[in-house]
PDB file of C-alpha atoms and ligand atoms in Angstrom:
ATOM      1  CA  UNK A   6     222.910  58.511 308.553  1.00  0.00           C
ATOM      2  CA  UNK A   7     224.816  55.183 308.606  1.00  0.00           C
ATOM      3  CA  UNK A   8     224.034  54.630 312.683  1.00  0.00           C
ATOM      4  CA  UNK A   9     219.062  55.398 311.365  1.00  0.00           C
ATOM      5  CA  UNK A  10     219.870  52.798 308.325  1.00  0.00           C
ATOM      6  CA  UNK A  11     221.318  50.126 310.098  1.00  0.00           C
ATOM      7  CA  UNK A  12     218.679  51.454 313.222  1.00  0.00           C
ATOM      8  CA  UNK A  13     215.907  50.786 309.722  1.00  0.00           C
ATOM      9  CA  UNK A  14     217.539  47.489 309.593  1.00  0.00           C
ATOM     10  CA  UNK A  15     217.865  46.158 313.094  1.00  0.00           C
ATOM     11  CA  UNK A  16     213.997  47.636 314.049  1.00  0.00           C
ATOM     12  CA  UNK A  17     212.737  44.672 310.956  1.00  0.00           C
ATOM     13  CA  UNK A  18     214.317  41.919 311.683  1.00  0.00           C
ATOM     14  CA  UNK A  19     214.678  42.665 315.251  1.00  0.00           C
ATOM     15  CA  UNK A  20     211.696  44.137 316.978  1.00  0.00           C
ATOM     16  CA  UNK A  21     209.388  44.579 313.948  1.00  0.00           C
ATOM     17  CA  UNK A  22     208.337  40.563 315.152  1.00  0.00           C
ATOM     18  CA  UNK A  23     206.612  41.752 318.683  1.00  0.00           C
ATOM     19  CA  UNK A  24     205.058  44.529 316.793  1.00  0.00           C
ATOM     20  CA  UNK A  25     204.010  42.613 313.500  1.00  0.00           C
ATOM     21  CA  UNK A  26     200.368  42.222 314.584  1.00  0.00           C
ATOM     22  CA  UNK A  27     199.752  45.358 316.860  1.00  0.00           C
ATOM     23  CA  UNK A  28     200.559  47.291 313.851  1.00  0.00           C
ATOM     24  CA  UNK A  29     198.336  45.632 310.913  1.00  0.00           C
ATOM     25  CA  UNK A  30     195.845  45.737 313.049  1.00  0.00           C
ATOM     26  CA  UNK A  31     195.993  50.173 313.561  1.00  0.00           C
ATOM     27  CA  UNK A  32     196.619  49.702 310.218  1.00  0.00           C
ATOM     28  CA  UNK A  33     193.204  48.399 309.462  1.00  0.00           C
ATOM     29  CA  UNK A  34     191.501  49.999 312.326  1.00  0.00           C
ATOM     30  CA  UNK A  35     193.399  53.326 311.539  1.00  0.00           C
ATOM     31  CA  UNK A  36     194.584  55.117 315.484  1.00  0.00           C
ATOM     32  CA  UNK A  37     192.815  55.760 318.471  1.00  0.00           C
ATOM     33  CA  UNK A  38     195.285  57.646 320.408  1.00  0.00           C
ATOM     34  CA  UNK A  39     194.823  58.097 324.316  1.00  0.00           C
ATOM     35  CA  UNK A  40     196.871  61.369 325.528  1.00  0.00           C
ATOM     36  CA  UNK A  41     197.958  64.121 323.491  1.00  0.00           C
ATOM     37  CA  UNK A  42     201.568  64.993 324.317  1.00  0.00           C
ATOM     38  CA  UNK A  43     203.298  68.158 323.887  1.00  0.00           C
ATOM     39  CA  UNK A  44     206.830  67.582 325.000  1.00  0.00           C
ATOM     40  CA  UNK A  45     209.990  69.178 323.682  1.00  0.00           C
ATOM     41  CA  UNK A  46     211.938  68.697 320.288  1.00  0.00           C
ATOM     42  CA  UNK A  47     214.933  67.598 323.035  1.00  0.00           C
ATOM     43  CA  UNK A  48     216.120  64.796 321.739  1.00  0.00           C
ATOM     44  CA  UNK A  49     216.749  63.209 326.097  1.00  0.00           C
ATOM     45  CA  UNK A  50     213.063  63.688 325.685  1.00  0.00           C
ATOM     46  CA  UNK A  51     211.121  60.527 324.555  1.00  0.00           C
ATOM     47  CA  UNK A  52     207.782  59.964 325.281  1.00  0.00           C
ATOM     48  CA  UNK A  53     207.017  56.603 324.495  1.00  0.00           C
ATOM     49  CA  UNK A  54     210.183  55.453 326.021  1.00  0.00           C
ATOM     50  CA  UNK A  55     209.225  57.199 329.414  1.00  0.00           C
ATOM     51  CA  UNK A  56     205.930  56.016 329.274  1.00  0.00           C
ATOM     52  CA  UNK A  57     206.368  52.482 328.604  1.00  0.00           C
ATOM     53  CA  UNK A  58     203.866  53.750 325.309  1.00  0.00           C
ATOM     54  CA  UNK A  59     203.761  51.516 322.112  1.00  0.00           C
ATOM     55  CA  UNK A  60     202.326  52.645 318.821  1.00  0.00           C
ATOM     56  CA  UNK A  61     198.702  54.047 318.879  1.00  0.00           C
ATOM     57  CA  UNK A  62     199.078  54.994 322.547  1.00  0.00           C
ATOM     58  CA  UNK A  63     199.993  58.604 322.835  1.00  0.00           C
ATOM     59  CA  UNK A  64     200.017  61.565 319.812  1.00  0.00           C
ATOM     60  CA  UNK A  65     202.868  63.623 320.246  1.00  0.00           C
ATOM     61  CA  UNK A  66     203.869  66.899 319.679  1.00  0.00           C
ATOM     62  CA  UNK A  67     207.414  68.061 319.683  1.00  0.00           C
ATOM     63  CA  UNK A  68     207.643  72.173 319.426  1.00  0.00           C
ATOM     64  CA  UNK A  69     210.235  73.997 320.682  1.00  0.00           C
ATOM     65  CA  UNK A  70     210.366  73.707 324.481  1.00  0.00           C
ATOM     66  CA  UNK A  71     206.986  72.796 325.202  1.00  0.00           C
ATOM     67  CA  UNK A  72     204.817  75.602 324.111  1.00  0.00           C
ATOM     68  CA  UNK A  73     201.016  76.259 323.857  1.00  0.00           C
ATOM     69  CA  UNK A  74     200.419  79.758 322.140  1.00  0.00           C
ATOM     70  CA  UNK A  75     197.835  81.723 323.643  1.00  0.00           C
ATOM     71  CA  UNK A  76     194.684  80.996 321.270  1.00  0.00           C
ATOM     72  CA  UNK A  77     194.806  84.374 320.116  1.00  0.00           C
ATOM     73  CA  UNK A  78     198.222  84.834 319.540  1.00  0.00           C
ATOM     74  CA  UNK A  79     198.725  82.433 316.599  1.00  0.00           C
ATOM     75  CA  UNK A  80     198.858  82.388 312.792  1.00  0.00           C
ATOM     76  CA  UNK A  81     196.630  80.801 310.852  1.00  0.00           C
ATOM     77  CA  UNK A  82     199.781  77.744 309.776  1.00  0.00           C
ATOM     78  CA  UNK A  83     200.378  77.215 313.649  1.00  0.00           C
ATOM     79  CA  UNK A  84     201.689  73.374 313.651  1.00  0.00           C
ATOM     80  CA  UNK A  85     200.687  72.863 316.844  1.00  0.00           C
ATOM     81  CA  UNK A  86     197.736  74.769 317.385  1.00  0.00           C
ATOM     82  CA  UNK A  87     196.455  72.405 314.366  1.00  0.00           C
ATOM     83  CA  UNK A  88     197.835  69.161 316.688  1.00  0.00           C
ATOM     84  CA  UNK A  89     195.963  70.162 319.151  1.00  0.00           C
ATOM     85  CA  UNK A  90     192.144  70.958 317.708  1.00  0.00           C
ATOM     86  CA  UNK A  91     193.286  67.790 315.911  1.00  0.00           C
ATOM     87  CA  UNK A  92     193.774  65.712 319.004  1.00  0.00           C
ATOM     88  CA  UNK A  93     191.260  66.939 320.680  1.00  0.00           C
ATOM     89  CA  UNK A  94     187.934  67.051 318.494  1.00  0.00           C
ATOM     90  CA  UNK A  95     189.382  64.360 316.023  1.00  0.00           C
ATOM     91  CA  UNK A  96     190.975  61.910 317.344  1.00  0.00           C
ATOM     92  CA  UNK A  97     189.523  62.893 320.910  1.00  0.00           C
ATOM     93  CA  UNK A  98     191.999  61.571 322.727  1.00  0.00           C
ATOM     94  CA  UNK A  99     190.954  61.989 326.953  1.00  0.00           C
ATOM     95  CA  UNK A 100     194.530  62.976 328.411  1.00  0.00           C
ATOM     96  CA  UNK A 101     196.108  65.870 327.082  1.00  0.00           C
ATOM     97  CA  UNK A 102     200.162  66.313 328.560  1.00  0.00           C
ATOM     98  CA  UNK A 103     202.526  69.078 329.045  1.00  0.00           C
ATOM     99  CA  UNK A 104     205.538  68.514 330.052  1.00  0.00           C
ATOM    100  CA  UNK A 105     208.646  70.189 330.181  1.00  0.00           C
ATOM    101  CA  UNK A 106     212.209  68.910 331.030  1.00  0.00           C
ATOM    102  CA  UNK A 107     215.327  69.618 332.924  1.00  0.00           C
ATOM    103  CA  UNK A 108     218.302  71.832 330.719  1.00  0.00           C
ATOM    104  CA  UNK A 109     215.989  72.761 328.716  1.00  0.00           C
ATOM    105  CA  UNK A 110     218.068  74.781 325.721  1.00  0.00           C
ATOM    106  CA  UNK A 111     214.842  76.512 324.625  1.00  0.00           C
ATOM    107  CA  UNK A 112     214.467  77.943 328.259  1.00  0.00           C
ATOM    108  CA  UNK A 113     217.689  78.870 328.856  1.00  0.00           C
ATOM    109  CA  UNK A 114     217.340  80.787 325.436  1.00  0.00           C
ATOM    110  CA  UNK A 115     214.360  82.776 326.189  1.00  0.00           C
ATOM    111  CA  UNK A 116     216.125  83.235 330.000  1.00  0.00           C
ATOM    112  CA  UNK A 117     218.489  85.448 327.709  1.00  0.00           C
ATOM    113  CA  UNK A 118     221.697  82.730 329.151  1.00  0.00           C
ATOM    114  CA  UNK A 119     221.932  81.658 325.242  1.00  0.00           C
ATOM    115  CA  UNK A 120     222.453  83.593 322.634  1.00  0.00           C
ATOM    116  CA  UNK A 121     219.475  83.770 319.657  1.00  0.00           C
ATOM    117  CA  UNK A 122     221.163  85.130 316.529  1.00  0.00           C
ATOM    118  CA  UNK A 123     220.175  86.485 313.501  1.00  0.00           C
ATOM    119  CA  UNK A 124     220.035  84.067 311.794  1.00  0.00           C
ATOM    120  CA  UNK A 125     217.119  82.302 313.620  1.00  0.00           C
ATOM    121  CA  UNK A 126     214.025  84.386 313.669  1.00  0.00           C
ATOM    122  CA  UNK A 127     211.863  82.264 313.696  1.00  0.00           C
ATOM    123  CA  UNK A 128     213.444  80.491 317.229  1.00  0.00           C
ATOM    124  CA  UNK A 129     213.694  83.883 318.017  1.00  0.00           C
ATOM    125  CA  UNK A 130     209.915  84.597 317.248  1.00  0.00           C
ATOM    126  CA  UNK A 131     209.079  81.568 318.355  1.00  0.00           C
ATOM    127  CA  UNK A 132     210.151  81.718 322.342  1.00  0.00           C
ATOM    128  CA  UNK A 133     208.258  85.294 322.034  1.00  0.00           C
ATOM    129  CA  UNK A 134     205.206  83.914 322.842  1.00  0.00           C
ATOM    130  CA  UNK A 135     207.104  82.305 326.634  1.00  0.00           C
ATOM    131  CA  UNK A 136     207.376  86.150 327.584  1.00  0.00           C
ATOM    132  CA  UNK A 137     205.131  85.824 330.159  1.00  0.00           C
ATOM    133  CA  UNK A 138     207.318  83.304 331.943  1.00  0.00           C
ATOM    134  CA  UNK A 139     210.354  85.503 332.376  1.00  0.00           C
ATOM    135  CA  UNK A 140     208.459  88.471 333.220  1.00  0.00           C
ATOM    136  CA  UNK A 141     207.044  85.955 336.305  1.00  0.00           C
ATOM    137  CA  UNK A 142     210.560  84.803 336.407  1.00  0.00           C
ATOM    138  CA  UNK A 143     211.277  88.298 337.202  1.00  0.00           C
ATOM    139  CA  UNK A 144     208.551  88.560 339.445  1.00  0.00           C
ATOM    140  CA  UNK A 145     208.928  85.986 341.447  1.00  0.00           C
ATOM    141  CA  UNK A 146     212.229  84.055 341.076  1.00  0.00           C
ATOM    142  CA  UNK A 147     214.371  87.228 342.005  1.00  0.00           C
ATOM    143  CA  UNK A 148     215.772  85.029 345.171  1.00  0.00           C
ATOM    144  CA  UNK A 149     217.000  82.257 343.076  1.00  0.00           C
ATOM    145  CA  UNK A 150     219.957  83.609 340.815  1.00  0.00           C
ATOM    146  CA  UNK A 151     221.637  80.167 340.195  1.00  0.00           C
ATOM    147  CA  UNK A 152     221.211  79.729 336.481  1.00  0.00           C
ATOM    148  CA  UNK A 153     220.318  75.914 336.265  1.00  0.00           C
ATOM    149  CA  UNK A 154     217.793  77.177 338.884  1.00  0.00           C
ATOM    150  CA  UNK A 155     216.401  79.434 336.967  1.00  0.00           C
ATOM    151  CA  UNK A 156     216.201  77.399 334.558  1.00  0.00           C
ATOM    152  CA  UNK A 157     213.804  75.036 336.348  1.00  0.00           C
ATOM    153  CA  UNK A 158     211.599  77.861 337.619  1.00  0.00           C
ATOM    154  CA  UNK A 159     211.450  78.482 334.713  1.00  0.00           C
ATOM    155  CA  UNK A 160     210.766  75.266 332.798  1.00  0.00           C
ATOM    156  CA  UNK A 161     207.964  74.542 335.625  1.00  0.00           C
ATOM    157  CA  UNK A 162     206.414  77.930 334.653  1.00  0.00           C
ATOM    158  CA  UNK A 163     206.077  77.660 331.521  1.00  0.00           C
ATOM    159  CA  UNK A 164     204.302  73.896 331.980  1.00  0.00           C
ATOM    160  CA  UNK A 165     202.128  76.369 333.832  1.00  0.00           C
ATOM    161  CA  UNK A 166     201.297  78.421 331.117  1.00  0.00           C
ATOM    162  CA  UNK A 167     201.600  76.283 327.856  1.00  0.00           C
ATOM    163  CA  UNK A 168     197.925  74.341 330.644  1.00  0.00           C
ATOM    164  CA  UNK A 169     196.550  77.608 330.683  1.00  0.00           C
ATOM    165  CA  UNK A 170     196.964  78.286 327.156  1.00  0.00           C
ATOM    166  CA  UNK A 171     194.866  75.257 326.403  1.00  0.00           C
ATOM    167  CA  UNK A 172     192.420  76.553 327.828  1.00  0.00           C
ATOM    168  CA  UNK A 173     192.111  78.967 324.914  1.00  0.00           C
ATOM    169  CA  UNK A 174     191.501  76.392 322.725  1.00  0.00           C
ATOM    170  CA  UNK A 175     187.226  76.519 322.018  1.00  0.00           C
ATOM    171  CA  UNK A 176     187.583  72.683 320.668  1.00  0.00           C
ATOM    172  CA  UNK A 177     189.773  72.395 324.022  1.00  0.00           C
ATOM    173  CA  UNK A 178     186.913  74.624 326.378  1.00  0.00           C
ATOM    174  CA  UNK A 179     183.921  72.494 325.038  1.00  0.00           C
ATOM    175  CA  UNK A 180     186.148  68.797 325.504  1.00  0.00           C
ATOM    176  CA  UNK A 181     186.686  70.586 329.887  1.00  0.00           C
ATOM    177  CA  UNK A 182     183.124  71.657 330.340  1.00  0.00           C
ATOM    178  CA  UNK A 183     181.455  68.016 329.352  1.00  0.00           C
ATOM    179  CA  UNK A 184     184.238  66.445 331.303  1.00  0.00           C
ATOM    180  CA  UNK A 185     185.470  64.405 328.828  1.00  0.00           C
ATOM    181  CA  UNK A 186     189.684  65.893 328.244  1.00  0.00           C
ATOM    182  CA  UNK A 187     192.349  66.441 332.189  1.00  0.00           C
ATOM    183  CA  UNK A 188     194.561  68.294 331.735  1.00  0.00           C
ATOM    184  CA  UNK A 189     198.076  67.340 332.958  1.00  0.00           C
ATOM    185  CA  UNK A 190     201.181  69.331 333.594  1.00  0.00           C
ATOM    186  CA  UNK A 191     204.847  66.813 334.063  1.00  0.00           C
ATOM    187  CA  UNK A 192     208.586  67.775 333.876  1.00  0.00           C
ATOM    188  CA  UNK A 193     210.981  65.514 333.552  1.00  0.00           C
ATOM    189  CA  UNK A 194     214.500  65.092 335.132  1.00  0.00           C
ATOM    190  CA  UNK A 195     216.977  64.301 332.454  1.00  0.00           C
ATOM    191  CA  UNK A 196     220.332  62.877 334.778  1.00  0.00           C
ATOM    192  CA  UNK A 197     217.325  60.356 336.855  1.00  0.00           C
ATOM    193  CA  UNK A 198     215.103  59.542 334.466  1.00  0.00           C
ATOM    194  CA  UNK A 199     212.924  60.504 336.904  1.00  0.00           C
ATOM    195  CA  UNK A 200     209.048  62.474 336.603  1.00  0.00           C
ATOM    196  CA  UNK A 201     206.898  64.669 338.415  1.00  0.00           C
ATOM    197  CA  UNK A 202     203.591  65.922 338.328  1.00  0.00           C
ATOM    198  CA  UNK A 203     201.340  69.283 338.944  1.00  0.00           C
ATOM    199  CA  UNK A 204     199.303  69.675 341.701  1.00  0.00           C
ATOM    200  CA  UNK A 205     196.923  71.874 341.914  1.00  0.00           C
ATOM    201  CA  UNK A 206     196.336  71.822 345.697  1.00  0.00           C
ATOM    202  CA  UNK A 207     200.388  71.588 347.124  1.00  0.00           C
ATOM    203  CA  UNK A 208     200.497  73.698 343.568  1.00  0.00           C
ATOM    204  CA  UNK A 209     203.594  72.412 343.538  1.00  0.00           C
ATOM    205  CA  UNK A 210     206.263  69.040 340.836  1.00  0.00           C
ATOM    206  CA  UNK A 211     205.660  66.510 343.551  1.00  0.00           C
ATOM    207  CA  UNK A 212     207.175  62.965 342.568  1.00  0.00           C
ATOM    208  CA  UNK A 213     204.545  61.200 340.018  1.00  0.00           C
ATOM    209  CA  UNK A 214     203.381  58.425 341.815  1.00  0.00           C
ATOM    210  CA  UNK A 215     200.118  55.754 340.412  1.00  0.00           C
ATOM    211  CA  UNK A 216     196.949  56.221 341.042  1.00  0.00           C
ATOM    212  CA  UNK A 217     195.006  54.493 343.767  1.00  0.00           C
TER     213      UNK A 217
HETATM  214 ZN1   ZN B   6     214.232  71.678 326.190  1.00  0.00          ZN
END
């Protein structure tokens, strides 16, 4: 806790001066983020850091395994579904990024590589939402035996599964139909901080390049 408190003071004393105007503007005018960024709660994946975004740029949802549940599968109190609707319908973001990552503990648990104990029933039920990813792995990745490689493949498949599930939300369907919303699947490699983007044409994740 001491580290957090020291960090708060360090920010106020050393950094806040650089942001003073921006925070005041955001406070007066409200937020207008351009992107809904859905990623894992993992402490090593920092959306703002890896995209060099400023306050007000990203509307971030972090959950276990960056899973987007199908609209039909969620209860009425699902926070990820609520955040998607808020970002798409009310904030009118132009883009949604789903960003998976390497060495994901949630994916490892989904594949049964890390056990989930009986004292974590919510975690177990949440991961069940991504069980189709586990089935895809069984069916299409039989040739990969290495745990780490299977985990990477599943993390990538989970991004695609979650992208598919975004289409099940009426607000997303509407904005896709009128061309005002774009969806992106990304993968972050922790060791090298590289980002890869899914290319629907080649059906591969390729290094993310600046748009020409
Ligand atoms: Zn993760």
